[in-house]
């Protein structure tokens, strides 16, 4: 693989991760806004508008690819569709849990909790493959846990964290771990646009079910054009398309390292646009988490070369 091809992959994955990193800040801004009914936007309205507009966007991309490539695009089978929609339910749960988390806690803390997928992924891999993790992965997990303590400022206890936010944040990390494992293993033979569409449809089942169960006020339909378009672009359209295109060019190891950009971007967006306080020890914890991701994936890359 040429250097230009790898560089292109790094660029695509980096843009996708940057887009994801901006998302939580937009969600927080939406929470601080009010709709035509005069009520603040709810989690149900935020997630529903994002998924509906995201599905429409991905559907248009699929139609464009079909017309462009005519009969060269492999169609998903009924089995593929079922598997992808089932896998997509974890995507829907991730959105609901994560958006509930940032309602109670700062975005800079929420993204750190989401990054607990590093050690959760190691545990899930250990269970599925029935073997102990490597020393490098164990070291990475320890570094992540130390980084989390620093990034959430638990030692100085200067930030009072709502336990609801911690709980939803950890649930989001758990469901996101499932999403990452299934996304790279289910129906990989069909196009990324088709895979994204059917996973979104599966996620929509969860999101709409949550919305029906929790929406007690009149629905603010203006969420669709005020915030829904932005969140659909940065959460459900741009990132999966760019990252699905970039990962095959970078490989899993390098791609995972580059995708860690999501963490500092999310914190910086919250710092600049939301005015969230992020002290030096928190930045140190964030850096440690990124280092842990690098250590884990450099080890994976070496194993491939050998």
Short mmCIF file of C-alpha atoms in Angstrom, two decimals:
data_model
loop_
_atom_site.label_atom_id
_atom_site.label_comp_id
_atom_site.label_asym_id
_atom_site.label_seq_id
_atom_site.Cartn_x
_atom_site.Cartn_y
_atom_site.Cartn_z
CA UNK A 1 0.00 0.00 0.00
CA UNK A 2 1.48 3.36 -1.06
CA UNK A 3 2.14 6.22 1.35
CA UNK A 4 -0.38 8.40 -0.52
CA UNK A 5 -3.09 5.77 -0.03
CA UNK A 6 -2.36 5.49 3.70
CA UNK A 7 -2.27 9.29 4.00
CA UNK A 8 -5.66 9.48 2.29
CA UNK A 9 -7.01 6.93 4.77
CA UNK A 10 -5.60 8.88 7.72
CA UNK A 11 -7.25 12.05 6.38
CA UNK A 12 -10.65 10.35 5.97
CA UNK A 13 -10.60 8.66 9.39
CA UNK A 14 -9.35 11.87 11.02
CA UNK A 15 -12.20 13.92 9.52
CA UNK A 16 -14.72 11.28 10.57
CA UNK A 17 -13.40 11.23 14.14
CA UNK A 18 -13.36 15.04 14.25
CA UNK A 19 -16.99 15.09 13.15
CA UNK A 20 -17.97 12.64 15.89
CA UNK A 21 -16.05 14.75 18.40
CA UNK A 22 -18.15 17.82 17.61
CA UNK A 23 -21.47 16.02 18.05
CA UNK A 24 -21.90 16.09 21.84
CA UNK A 25 -21.36 19.85 21.96
CA UNK A 26 -24.16 20.37 19.42
CA UNK A 27 -26.39 18.12 21.53
CA UNK A 28 -25.63 20.19 24.62
CA UNK A 29 -26.39 23.40 22.72
CA UNK A 30 -29.70 21.90 21.55
CA UNK A 31 -30.60 21.09 25.15
CA UNK A 32 -30.13 24.76 26.01
CA UNK A 33 -32.50 25.86 23.23
CA UNK A 34 -36.30 25.91 23.14
CA UNK A 35 -38.69 25.00 20.36
CA UNK A 36 -41.93 26.48 19.09
CA UNK A 37 -43.79 25.06 22.08
CA UNK A 38 -41.57 27.01 24.48
CA UNK A 39 -40.23 23.81 26.05
CA UNK A 40 -36.52 22.87 26.00
CA UNK A 41 -35.66 20.17 23.50
CA UNK A 42 -35.78 16.66 24.95
CA UNK A 43 -33.47 13.70 24.41
CA UNK A 44 -36.28 12.02 22.47
CA UNK A 45 -36.54 14.98 20.08
CA UNK A 46 -32.78 15.22 19.62
CA UNK A 47 -32.26 11.52 18.87
CA UNK A 48 -35.39 11.17 16.71
CA UNK A 49 -34.52 14.15 14.49
CA UNK A 50 -30.93 12.93 14.11
CA UNK A 51 -31.93 9.40 13.10
CA UNK A 52 -34.78 10.37 10.78
CA UNK A 53 -32.70 12.91 8.86
CA UNK A 54 -29.67 10.59 8.99
CA UNK A 55 -31.66 7.76 7.42
CA UNK A 56 -32.93 10.09 4.68
CA UNK A 57 -29.36 11.26 3.99
CA UNK A 58 -27.89 7.75 3.84
CA UNK A 59 -30.83 6.59 1.69
CA UNK A 60 -30.08 9.35 -0.84
CA UNK A 61 -26.41 8.31 -0.87
CA UNK A 62 -27.46 4.71 -1.57
CA UNK A 63 -29.69 5.83 -4.45
CA UNK A 64 -26.86 7.93 -5.87
CA UNK A 65 -24.42 5.01 -5.70
CA UNK A 66 -26.97 2.69 -7.27
CA UNK A 67 -27.56 5.04 -10.21
CA UNK A 68 -23.85 5.73 -10.62
CA UNK A 69 -22.71 2.11 -10.51
CA UNK A 70 -25.95 0.68 -11.97
CA UNK A 71 -25.88 -3.10 -11.45
CA UNK A 72 -22.36 -3.25 -9.98
CA UNK A 73 -23.50 -2.66 -6.40
CA UNK A 74 -24.07 -5.91 -4.51
CA UNK A 75 -27.49 -5.94 -2.90
CA UNK A 76 -27.93 -6.92 0.72
CA UNK A 77 -29.68 -10.23 1.31
CA UNK A 78 -32.54 -10.66 3.77
CA UNK A 79 -30.04 -12.24 6.16
CA UNK A 80 -27.67 -9.27 5.78
CA UNK A 81 -30.50 -6.82 6.49
CA UNK A 82 -31.63 -8.70 9.60
CA UNK A 83 -28.06 -8.99 10.96
CA UNK A 84 -27.29 -5.31 10.33
CA UNK A 85 -30.55 -4.08 11.84
CA UNK A 86 -29.94 -6.26 14.90
CA UNK A 87 -26.40 -4.87 15.19
CA UNK A 88 -27.79 -1.36 14.72
CA UNK A 89 -29.88 -1.61 17.88
CA UNK A 90 -26.68 -1.09 19.88
CA UNK A 91 -26.04 2.05 17.79
CA UNK A 92 -29.45 3.39 18.80
CA UNK A 93 -28.79 2.58 22.45
CA UNK A 94 -25.41 4.34 22.28
CA UNK A 95 -27.04 7.56 21.04
CA UNK A 96 -29.81 7.46 23.64
CA UNK A 97 -27.47 6.64 26.56
CA UNK A 98 -24.77 9.13 25.53
CA UNK A 99 -27.24 11.98 24.99
CA UNK A 100 -28.84 11.24 28.35
CA UNK A 101 -25.37 11.32 29.94
CA UNK A 102 -24.43 14.77 28.61
CA UNK A 103 -27.73 16.11 29.92
CA UNK A 104 -26.42 15.48 33.46
CA UNK A 105 -22.64 15.86 33.14
CA UNK A 106 -20.20 18.03 31.13
CA UNK A 107 -19.37 16.94 27.58
CA UNK A 108 -15.69 16.70 28.52
CA UNK A 109 -16.57 14.07 31.13
CA UNK A 110 -19.10 12.28 28.92
CA UNK A 111 -16.57 11.63 26.15
CA UNK A 112 -14.08 10.25 28.69
CA UNK A 113 -16.71 7.79 29.91
CA UNK A 114 -17.45 6.80 26.31
CA UNK A 115 -13.75 6.04 25.83
CA UNK A 116 -14.07 3.28 28.43
CA UNK A 117 -14.76 1.15 25.36
CA UNK A 118 -10.99 0.57 25.34
CA UNK A 119 -11.05 -1.74 28.37
CA UNK A 120 -14.58 -2.97 27.74
CA UNK A 121 -13.49 -4.09 24.29
CA UNK A 122 -10.58 -6.03 25.79
CA UNK A 123 -12.92 -7.83 28.20
CA UNK A 124 -15.44 -8.60 25.44
CA UNK A 125 -12.66 -9.91 23.20
CA UNK A 126 -11.38 -12.08 26.05
CA UNK A 127 -14.85 -13.58 26.58
CA UNK A 128 -15.55 -14.19 22.89
CA UNK A 129 -12.12 -15.58 22.02
CA UNK A 130 -11.72 -17.39 25.36
CA UNK A 131 -8.11 -16.33 25.92
CA UNK A 132 -6.31 -13.91 28.18
CA UNK A 133 -5.37 -10.49 26.77
CA UNK A 134 -1.75 -9.68 25.90
CA UNK A 135 0.51 -7.74 28.28
CA UNK A 136 0.25 -4.68 26.02
CA UNK A 137 -3.54 -4.71 26.29
CA UNK A 138 -3.40 -5.12 30.07
CA UNK A 139 -1.00 -2.16 30.29
CA UNK A 140 -3.31 -0.14 28.03
CA UNK A 141 -6.30 -0.89 30.26
CA UNK A 142 -4.38 0.20 33.37
CA UNK A 143 -3.33 3.44 31.65
CA UNK A 144 -6.94 4.08 30.58
CA UNK A 145 -8.19 3.63 34.14
CA UNK A 146 -5.53 5.99 35.51
CA UNK A 147 -6.32 8.47 32.74
CA UNK A 148 -10.03 8.26 33.55
CA UNK A 149 -9.42 9.07 37.21
CA UNK A 150 -7.43 12.15 36.17
CA UNK A 151 -9.73 13.19 33.30
CA UNK A 152 -12.83 13.09 35.49
CA UNK A 153 -10.93 14.89 38.28
CA UNK A 154 -11.93 12.32 40.91
CA UNK A 155 -8.81 12.89 43.02
CA UNK A 156 -9.41 16.58 43.69
CA UNK A 157 -13.18 16.18 43.59
CA UNK A 158 -13.57 19.74 42.27
CA UNK A 159 -16.30 18.69 39.85
CA UNK A 160 -19.54 17.40 41.34
CA UNK A 161 -20.71 14.68 38.97
CA UNK A 162 -24.35 13.60 38.81
CA UNK A 163 -24.54 9.83 39.23
CA UNK A 164 -27.23 9.70 36.54
CA UNK A 165 -24.71 11.02 34.02
CA UNK A 166 -22.06 8.51 35.14
CA UNK A 167 -24.53 5.64 34.83
CA UNK A 168 -25.75 6.63 31.35
CA UNK A 169 -22.19 7.31 30.24
CA UNK A 170 -21.07 3.81 31.21
CA UNK A 171 -24.14 2.31 29.52
CA UNK A 172 -23.20 4.27 26.39
CA UNK A 173 -19.66 2.89 26.52
CA UNK A 174 -20.99 -0.65 26.85
CA UNK A 175 -23.36 -0.34 23.89
CA UNK A 176 -20.70 1.45 21.83
CA UNK A 177 -18.33 -1.45 22.47
CA UNK A 178 -20.95 -3.80 21.04
CA UNK A 179 -21.44 -1.49 18.04
CA UNK A 180 -17.72 -1.47 17.23
CA UNK A 181 -17.45 -5.25 17.41
CA UNK A 182 -20.50 -5.93 15.27
CA UNK A 183 -19.92 -3.16 12.72
CA UNK A 184 -16.66 -4.71 11.54
CA UNK A 185 -17.93 -8.29 11.46
CA UNK A 186 -21.47 -8.22 10.04
CA UNK A 187 -22.20 -8.22 6.28
CA UNK A 188 -18.83 -6.73 5.37
CA UNK A 189 -19.22 -7.86 1.76
CA UNK A 190 -21.82 -5.17 0.93
CA UNK A 191 -21.23 -1.42 0.49
CA UNK A 192 -20.64 0.82 3.52
CA UNK A 193 -23.63 2.95 2.52
CA UNK A 194 -25.97 -0.06 2.65
CA UNK A 195 -24.47 -1.22 5.94
CA UNK A 196 -24.89 2.27 7.43
CA UNK A 197 -28.51 2.46 6.24
CA UNK A 198 -29.64 -0.85 7.73
CA UNK A 199 -27.75 -0.25 10.99
CA UNK A 200 -29.45 3.14 11.26
CA UNK A 201 -32.84 1.51 10.67
CA UNK A 202 -32.10 -0.93 13.50
CA UNK A 203 -31.00 1.93 15.73
CA UNK A 204 -34.14 3.86 14.83
CA UNK A 205 -36.28 1.10 16.36
CA UNK A 206 -34.61 1.75 19.72
CA UNK A 207 -34.71 5.54 19.36
CA UNK A 208 -38.37 5.65 18.37
CA UNK A 209 -39.30 3.23 21.14
CA UNK A 210 -37.47 5.46 23.64
CA UNK A 211 -39.18 8.56 22.23
CA UNK A 212 -42.66 7.08 22.49
CA UNK A 213 -42.01 5.97 26.08
CA UNK A 214 -40.46 9.22 27.36
CA UNK A 215 -41.89 12.14 25.36
CA UNK A 216 -44.53 13.68 27.63
CA UNK A 217 -44.71 17.18 26.10
CA UNK A 218 -45.85 18.22 22.60
CA UNK A 219 -43.14 17.35 20.07
CA UNK A 220 -40.99 20.31 18.97
CA UNK A 221 -40.91 19.67 15.22
CA UNK A 222 -38.64 22.65 14.58
CA UNK A 223 -35.80 20.55 16.06
CA UNK A 224 -35.48 19.04 12.57
CA UNK A 225 -34.24 22.22 10.90
CA UNK A 226 -32.71 23.96 13.93
CA UNK A 227 -30.49 21.13 15.20
CA UNK A 228 -31.50 17.89 13.52
CA UNK A 229 -29.71 18.61 10.24
CA UNK A 230 -26.45 19.45 12.04
CA UNK A 231 -26.60 16.37 14.27
CA UNK A 232 -27.53 14.08 11.38
CA UNK A 233 -24.57 15.35 9.33
CA UNK A 234 -22.01 15.17 12.14
CA UNK A 235 -23.41 12.04 13.81
CA UNK A 236 -24.98 9.68 11.28
CA UNK A 237 -23.90 10.67 7.77
CA UNK A 238 -20.36 12.09 7.59
CA UNK A 239 -18.51 9.96 10.23
CA UNK A 240 -19.57 6.44 9.16
CA UNK A 241 -19.08 7.19 5.46
CA UNK A 242 -15.60 8.67 5.97
CA UNK A 243 -14.44 6.09 8.50
CA UNK A 244 -15.77 3.13 6.50
CA UNK A 245 -13.85 4.49 3.51
CA UNK A 246 -10.70 5.30 5.49
CA UNK A 247 -10.22 2.20 7.68
CA UNK A 248 -9.51 -0.17 4.75
CA UNK A 249 -6.74 2.21 3.65
CA UNK A 250 -5.12 2.67 7.08
CA UNK A 251 -5.68 -0.74 8.62
CA UNK A 252 -7.36 -1.28 11.99
CA UNK A 253 -4.30 -0.35 14.07
CA UNK A 254 -3.46 3.03 12.51
CA UNK A 255 -7.13 3.80 11.96
CA UNK A 256 -7.94 3.26 15.63
CA UNK A 257 -5.10 5.56 16.65
CA UNK A 258 -6.27 8.33 14.30
CA UNK A 259 -9.89 7.90 15.42
CA UNK A 260 -8.76 8.76 18.97
CA UNK A 261 -8.85 12.38 17.73
CA UNK A 262 -12.50 12.27 18.76
CA UNK A 263 -11.50 12.63 22.41
CA UNK A 264 -9.45 15.89 22.33
CA UNK A 265 -11.74 17.42 19.68
CA UNK A 266 -14.80 16.80 21.85
CA UNK A 267 -13.12 18.32 24.90
CA UNK A 268 -11.84 21.34 22.96
CA UNK A 269 -15.29 21.98 21.44
CA UNK A 270 -16.85 21.87 24.92
CA UNK A 271 -14.13 24.19 26.22
CA UNK A 272 -14.52 26.74 23.41
CA UNK A 273 -18.27 26.70 22.67
CA UNK A 274 -19.74 25.65 26.03
CA UNK A 275 -17.17 27.27 28.31
CA UNK A 276 -16.62 24.05 30.25
CA UNK A 277 -13.66 24.21 32.61
CA UNK A 278 -10.94 21.69 31.82
CA UNK A 279 -7.97 21.79 34.20
CA UNK A 280 -4.40 20.59 33.56
CA UNK A 281 -4.84 17.22 35.29
CA UNK A 282 -7.86 16.48 33.11
CA UNK A 283 -5.83 17.17 29.96
CA UNK A 284 -3.16 14.85 31.36
CA UNK A 285 -5.78 12.12 31.83
CA UNK A 286 -7.04 12.62 28.27
CA UNK A 287 -3.47 12.33 26.99
CA UNK A 288 -3.00 9.08 28.92
CA UNK A 289 -6.14 7.59 27.36
CA UNK A 290 -4.86 8.48 23.88
CA UNK A 291 -1.45 6.96 24.70
CA UNK A 292 -3.22 3.77 25.83
CA UNK A 293 -5.06 3.55 22.50
CA UNK A 294 -1.77 4.03 20.64
CA UNK A 295 0.00 1.33 22.69
CA UNK A 296 -2.79 -1.17 22.17
CA UNK A 297 -2.99 -0.68 18.41
CA UNK A 298 0.74 -0.46 17.70
CA UNK A 299 1.02 -3.88 19.29
CA UNK A 300 -1.76 -5.16 17.00
CA UNK A 301 0.03 -3.78 13.96
CA UNK A 302 3.29 -5.49 14.86
CA UNK A 303 1.51 -8.82 15.12
CA UNK A 304 0.17 -8.37 11.59
CA UNK A 305 3.60 -7.60 10.14
CA UNK A 306 5.17 -10.62 11.78
#
